[in-house]
Amino acid sequence: MPPRSTVNSNFPNSTAMEEFLKRNPSTCAIQVLWPSYSGALFAKLIPVEHCRQLALEKAPLCSETSSIAGIVPAALVNNLLLESQSKLELMPDYGTLRKISSKRAAVLCNVKEDVDLKKGLKLQDGFERCTRSALRRVIAAADGVGIQVRVGFEVEFYLVRLDDLGPERSWTSSLSISTQGHTRPWSSAWALDLLPYGDCIDTCLGTLHEARIKVQCYHAEMSPGQYEIVLDHLPALDAVDTVLITKQIIRRCAQAHGFRAVFQPMPFDGAAPTGLHAHLSIHQAETDNDGGKIPQNFLAGMLYRLPALCAFTMASLESYDRRMWNQGGVVATGANVAWGTDNKQVPINQIAAGHWEIRTLDWTANLYLAISSFVSSGLLGVQDSLPLLWGDASLIGGTTGENNKALPKSLQEAIVHLTEEGIWLGEYMGDSVVRLYLTVRIAETAYMLQQLSDEEREELCRAHF
């Protein structure tokens, strides 16, 4: 069994806050962020003086119970999802503070439940179902076996003029040359310079720099108005914290320039999809004397449970429109359980031994759970010395045979796989996390399909992602 670590009880950390405010004295308010199980991000804006007081007292902020689940109606959450009547306490980790504008900063939170045990739910410290704490536990388990995990994200998004966002899922980019289905060369220099897009990009880069968020590069993607920011490779928890704040910065900068930053997996018909590729790498504390088997075992673990992991990483109905997208042989995720070296046509692209690009990920995921699920699967592969039965898809015949299984074609199919594999993932992520996640996704999917029209589902997804 993996070691069970607990959440650091030393935050909220007033020292970290004071150091930040010394560097950023114009900060007037702090945006307190926490992700829901649905992947939607929630926030409260707190005046800086009140935050200071709470940090000195090591006091939490309170939140509504429904926000732990996400975008489904509160009544559904309270009746079906939480198994108990619990009050949420937001515990800001002030070490994650980042400047997002001249007057505002953002901080990530752990979520603690103050639980009424009327319905028998038993929690040890209140953080068991906190998704950020779940990733912390998984990383602690990896550290316990001498494996350090780092992650870097490639953030794809559209910049769309606000007056071009109508009620329909039509793509009416303000670029005069664009037509339905039109693409442009990847990394087009013209697209970076085109105004007013270029000015918005410059503002994004400047704000990220002021936030001490390191960007490796910024380039144009395939469709007009589509761009990508490549972030630095960081320890896994820091990487997720950083990319969530990066998204907030991009949104704010886009709006200031008259754009809407769109992160949906398949926001417009006739345009390329939007993903969030994760570069996941493992680094061993000691020299590997077993012929490099640990990276192979880790990769085998991820591949073995990849259909189940899709429920965490492609976490919306719309995600599977992206999964099925194919334009002239170019695909977004790949169709089958497979890996390949420098191969963007498969779900797991191996950059080097122990370094993989995960392509089955988009912004509808709770990123703490998504990364937790991949690391947990890899650790299970190492724990069980799982052999790598899948060949390199970049080689002829690399993915032939019974191991070449299809990825799920719908969220419902992915949920079935996770229901079967959840008990194993819960060994590292926590059983209560996996159970609640399944409950949320099943209830959310039923609500979306049974009570909302196609247009209403589209609008709800656009509002949150």
Coordinates of C-alpha atoms in Angstrom, one line a residue, residues 62-274:
C62 CA -16.5 29.3 4.0
S63 CA -18.2 28.2 0.8
E64 CA -21.4 26.8 -0.4
T65 CA -21.6 23.0 -0.4
S66 CA -22.7 22.8 -4.0
S67 CA -19.5 24.3 -5.4
I68 CA -17.6 21.0 -4.6
A69 CA -19.5 19.3 -7.4
G70 CA -19.7 22.1 -10.0
I71 CA -22.0 23.0 -12.7
V72 CA -25.1 20.9 -11.9
P73 CA -28.0 22.6 -10.0
A74 CA -27.5 22.9 -6.3
A75 CA -30.5 20.9 -5.4
L76 CA -29.1 17.9 -7.4
V77 CA -25.8 18.2 -5.6
N78 CA -27.3 18.4 -2.1
N79 CA -29.7 15.5 -2.7
L80 CA -27.5 13.1 -4.7
L81 CA -23.9 13.9 -4.4
L82 CA -22.4 14.6 -1.1
E83 CA -23.7 11.7 1.0
S84 CA -23.7 14.1 4.0
Q85 CA -24.5 17.7 4.9
S86 CA -21.1 19.3 5.0
K87 CA -19.8 22.8 5.2
L88 CA -16.8 23.6 3.0
E89 CA -13.9 25.5 4.3
L90 CA -11.4 27.0 1.8
M91 CA -7.8 26.9 3.0
P92 CA -5.8 29.2 0.8
D93 CA -2.2 28.1 0.1
Y94 CA -0.6 31.6 -0.1
G95 CA 2.5 30.1 -1.5
T96 CA 0.5 29.9 -4.8
L97 CA -0.2 33.7 -4.9
R98 CA 0.3 35.2 -8.3
K99 CA -0.3 38.7 -9.6
I100 CA -3.0 38.7 -12.3
S101 CA -3.5 42.5 -12.7
S102 CA -2.2 45.7 -11.2
K103 CA -4.7 45.6 -8.4
R104 CA -5.6 41.9 -8.1
A105 CA -3.8 38.6 -7.2
A106 CA -5.0 35.0 -7.3
V107 CA -4.5 32.1 -4.9
L108 CA -5.4 28.4 -5.0
C109 CA -7.1 26.6 -2.1
N110 CA -7.4 23.3 -0.5
V111 CA -11.0 22.4 0.3
K112 CA -11.8 21.0 3.8
E113 CA -15.1 19.5 4.7
D114 CA -16.6 20.1 8.1
V115 CA -18.9 17.1 8.0
D116 CA -22.1 16.2 9.7
L117 CA -22.0 12.5 9.9
K118 CA -25.7 11.9 9.7
K119 CA -25.3 9.7 6.7
G120 CA -22.3 7.8 7.8
L121 CA -19.5 9.5 5.8
K122 CA -16.3 9.2 7.7
L123 CA -13.4 11.5 7.0
Q124 CA -10.1 11.6 8.9
D125 CA -8.9 15.2 8.5
G126 CA -11.6 16.7 6.2
F127 CA -9.3 16.9 3.2
E128 CA -9.9 13.4 1.8
R129 CA -12.2 14.6 -1.0
C130 CA -10.2 17.7 -1.8
T131 CA -8.9 17.3 -5.3
R132 CA -5.8 19.4 -4.8
S133 CA -5.0 17.3 -1.7
A134 CA -5.5 14.2 -3.8
L135 CA -2.7 15.2 -6.1
R136 CA -0.5 16.1 -3.1
R137 CA -1.1 12.5 -1.7
V138 CA -0.3 10.9 -5.1
I139 CA 2.9 12.9 -5.5
A140 CA 3.9 12.0 -1.9
A141 CA 3.4 8.3 -2.8
A142 CA 5.6 8.7 -5.8
D143 CA 8.3 10.4 -3.7
G144 CA 8.0 7.5 -1.3
V145 CA 9.3 5.1 -4.0
G146 CA 11.9 7.5 -5.3
I147 CA 10.0 8.9 -8.3
Q148 CA 9.7 12.7 -8.8
V149 CA 7.0 13.8 -11.1
R150 CA 7.1 17.0 -13.2
V151 CA 4.5 18.4 -15.6
G152 CA 4.4 21.1 -18.3
F153 CA 1.2 22.2 -20.0
E154 CA 0.6 23.3 -23.6
V155 CA -2.4 25.7 -23.3
E156 CA -4.6 25.9 -26.5
F157 CA -7.3 28.5 -26.8
Y158 CA -9.2 30.7 -29.2
L159 CA -9.4 34.5 -29.2
V160 CA -12.8 35.4 -30.6
R161 CA -14.2 38.9 -30.8
L162 CA -17.0 39.3 -28.3
D163 CA -19.5 40.4 -31.0
D164 CA -18.8 37.2 -32.9
L165 CA -20.1 34.9 -30.1
G166 CA -23.7 34.2 -31.0
P167 CA -26.1 31.7 -29.5
E168 CA -25.3 29.0 -32.2
R169 CA -22.2 26.9 -32.4
S170 CA -21.1 28.7 -35.6
W171 CA -17.6 30.0 -36.2
T172 CA -17.6 33.6 -37.3
S173 CA -14.1 34.7 -36.6
S174 CA -13.4 38.4 -37.2
L175 CA -10.5 37.4 -39.5
S176 CA -11.8 38.5 -43.0
I177 CA -10.1 35.7 -44.8
S178 CA -11.5 32.9 -42.6
T179 CA -14.2 30.5 -43.8
Q180 CA -15.7 27.4 -42.4
G181 CA -13.1 24.6 -42.3
H182 CA -10.2 27.0 -43.2
T183 CA -6.9 26.2 -41.6
R184 CA -3.6 28.0 -41.7
P185 CA 0.0 26.9 -41.3
W186 CA 0.9 25.9 -37.8
S187 CA 3.1 28.6 -36.1
S188 CA 2.3 31.2 -38.7
A189 CA 4.3 34.4 -38.1
W190 CA 1.6 36.5 -39.8
A191 CA -1.0 35.3 -37.2
L192 CA 1.2 36.5 -34.3
D193 CA 1.6 39.9 -35.8
L194 CA -2.0 40.5 -36.9
L195 CA -3.7 43.3 -35.0
P196 CA -5.6 43.4 -32.6
Y197 CA -4.6 39.8 -31.9
G198 CA -0.9 40.7 -31.6
D199 CA -1.5 43.4 -29.0
C200 CA -3.6 40.9 -26.9
I201 CA -0.8 38.3 -27.1
D202 CA 1.8 40.9 -25.9
T203 CA -0.4 41.8 -23.0
C204 CA -0.8 38.1 -22.0
L205 CA 2.9 37.6 -22.2
G206 CA 3.7 40.7 -20.1
T207 CA 1.1 39.8 -17.5
L208 CA 2.4 36.2 -17.2
H209 CA 6.0 37.6 -16.8
E210 CA 4.8 39.9 -14.0
A211 CA 3.1 36.9 -12.4
R212 CA 6.5 35.1 -12.4
I213 CA 5.0 32.4 -14.7
K214 CA 7.6 31.2 -17.1
V215 CA 6.5 30.8 -20.7
Q216 CA 8.7 28.7 -23.1
C217 CA 6.9 29.9 -26.3
Y218 CA 3.7 31.2 -27.7
H219 CA 2.6 30.4 -31.3
A220 CA -0.4 30.3 -33.6
E221 CA -2.4 27.1 -34.0
M222 CA -4.2 25.6 -37.0
S223 CA -7.4 27.8 -37.1
P224 CA -7.7 31.5 -37.3
G225 CA -7.8 33.0 -33.8
Q226 CA -6.4 29.9 -32.2
Y227 CA -3.1 30.1 -30.2
E228 CA -1.0 28.1 -27.8
I229 CA 1.1 29.0 -24.8
V230 CA 3.7 26.5 -23.7
L231 CA 4.5 26.7 -20.0
D232 CA 7.6 25.6 -18.1
H233 CA 8.1 22.1 -16.7
L234 CA 7.4 22.2 -13.0
P235 CA 6.8 19.8 -10.0
A236 CA 3.3 18.4 -10.7
L237 CA 1.3 20.3 -8.0
D238 CA 3.0 23.6 -8.9
A239 CA 2.3 22.9 -12.6
V240 CA -1.4 22.5 -12.1
D241 CA -1.6 25.6 -9.8
T242 CA 0.2 27.6 -12.4
V243 CA -1.8 26.6 -15.4
L244 CA -5.1 27.4 -13.6
I245 CA -3.9 30.9 -12.8
T246 CA -2.5 31.2 -16.4
K247 CA -6.0 30.6 -17.7
Q248 CA -7.4 33.4 -15.5
I249 CA -4.8 35.7 -16.8
I250 CA -5.5 34.9 -20.5
R251 CA -9.2 35.4 -19.9
R252 CA -8.7 38.8 -18.3
C253 CA -6.2 40.0 -21.0
A254 CA -8.5 38.8 -23.8
Q255 CA -11.5 40.7 -22.4
A256 CA -9.5 43.9 -22.0
H257 CA -8.8 43.7 -25.8
G258 CA -12.4 43.0 -26.8
F259 CA -12.0 39.2 -27.1
R260 CA -13.4 36.2 -25.4
A261 CA -10.8 33.5 -24.7
V262 CA -12.5 30.2 -25.5
F263 CA -11.1 26.9 -24.0
Q264 CA -13.9 24.5 -24.9
P265 CA -12.8 21.2 -26.5
M266 CA -14.8 21.7 -29.7
P267 CA -16.1 25.2 -29.5
F268 CA -17.0 25.8 -33.2
D269 CA -18.1 23.7 -36.1
G270 CA -15.6 23.7 -38.9
A271 CA -12.7 24.7 -36.8
A272 CA -9.8 22.8 -35.1
P273 CA -10.5 21.5 -31.5
T274 CA -8.8 22.8 -28.4

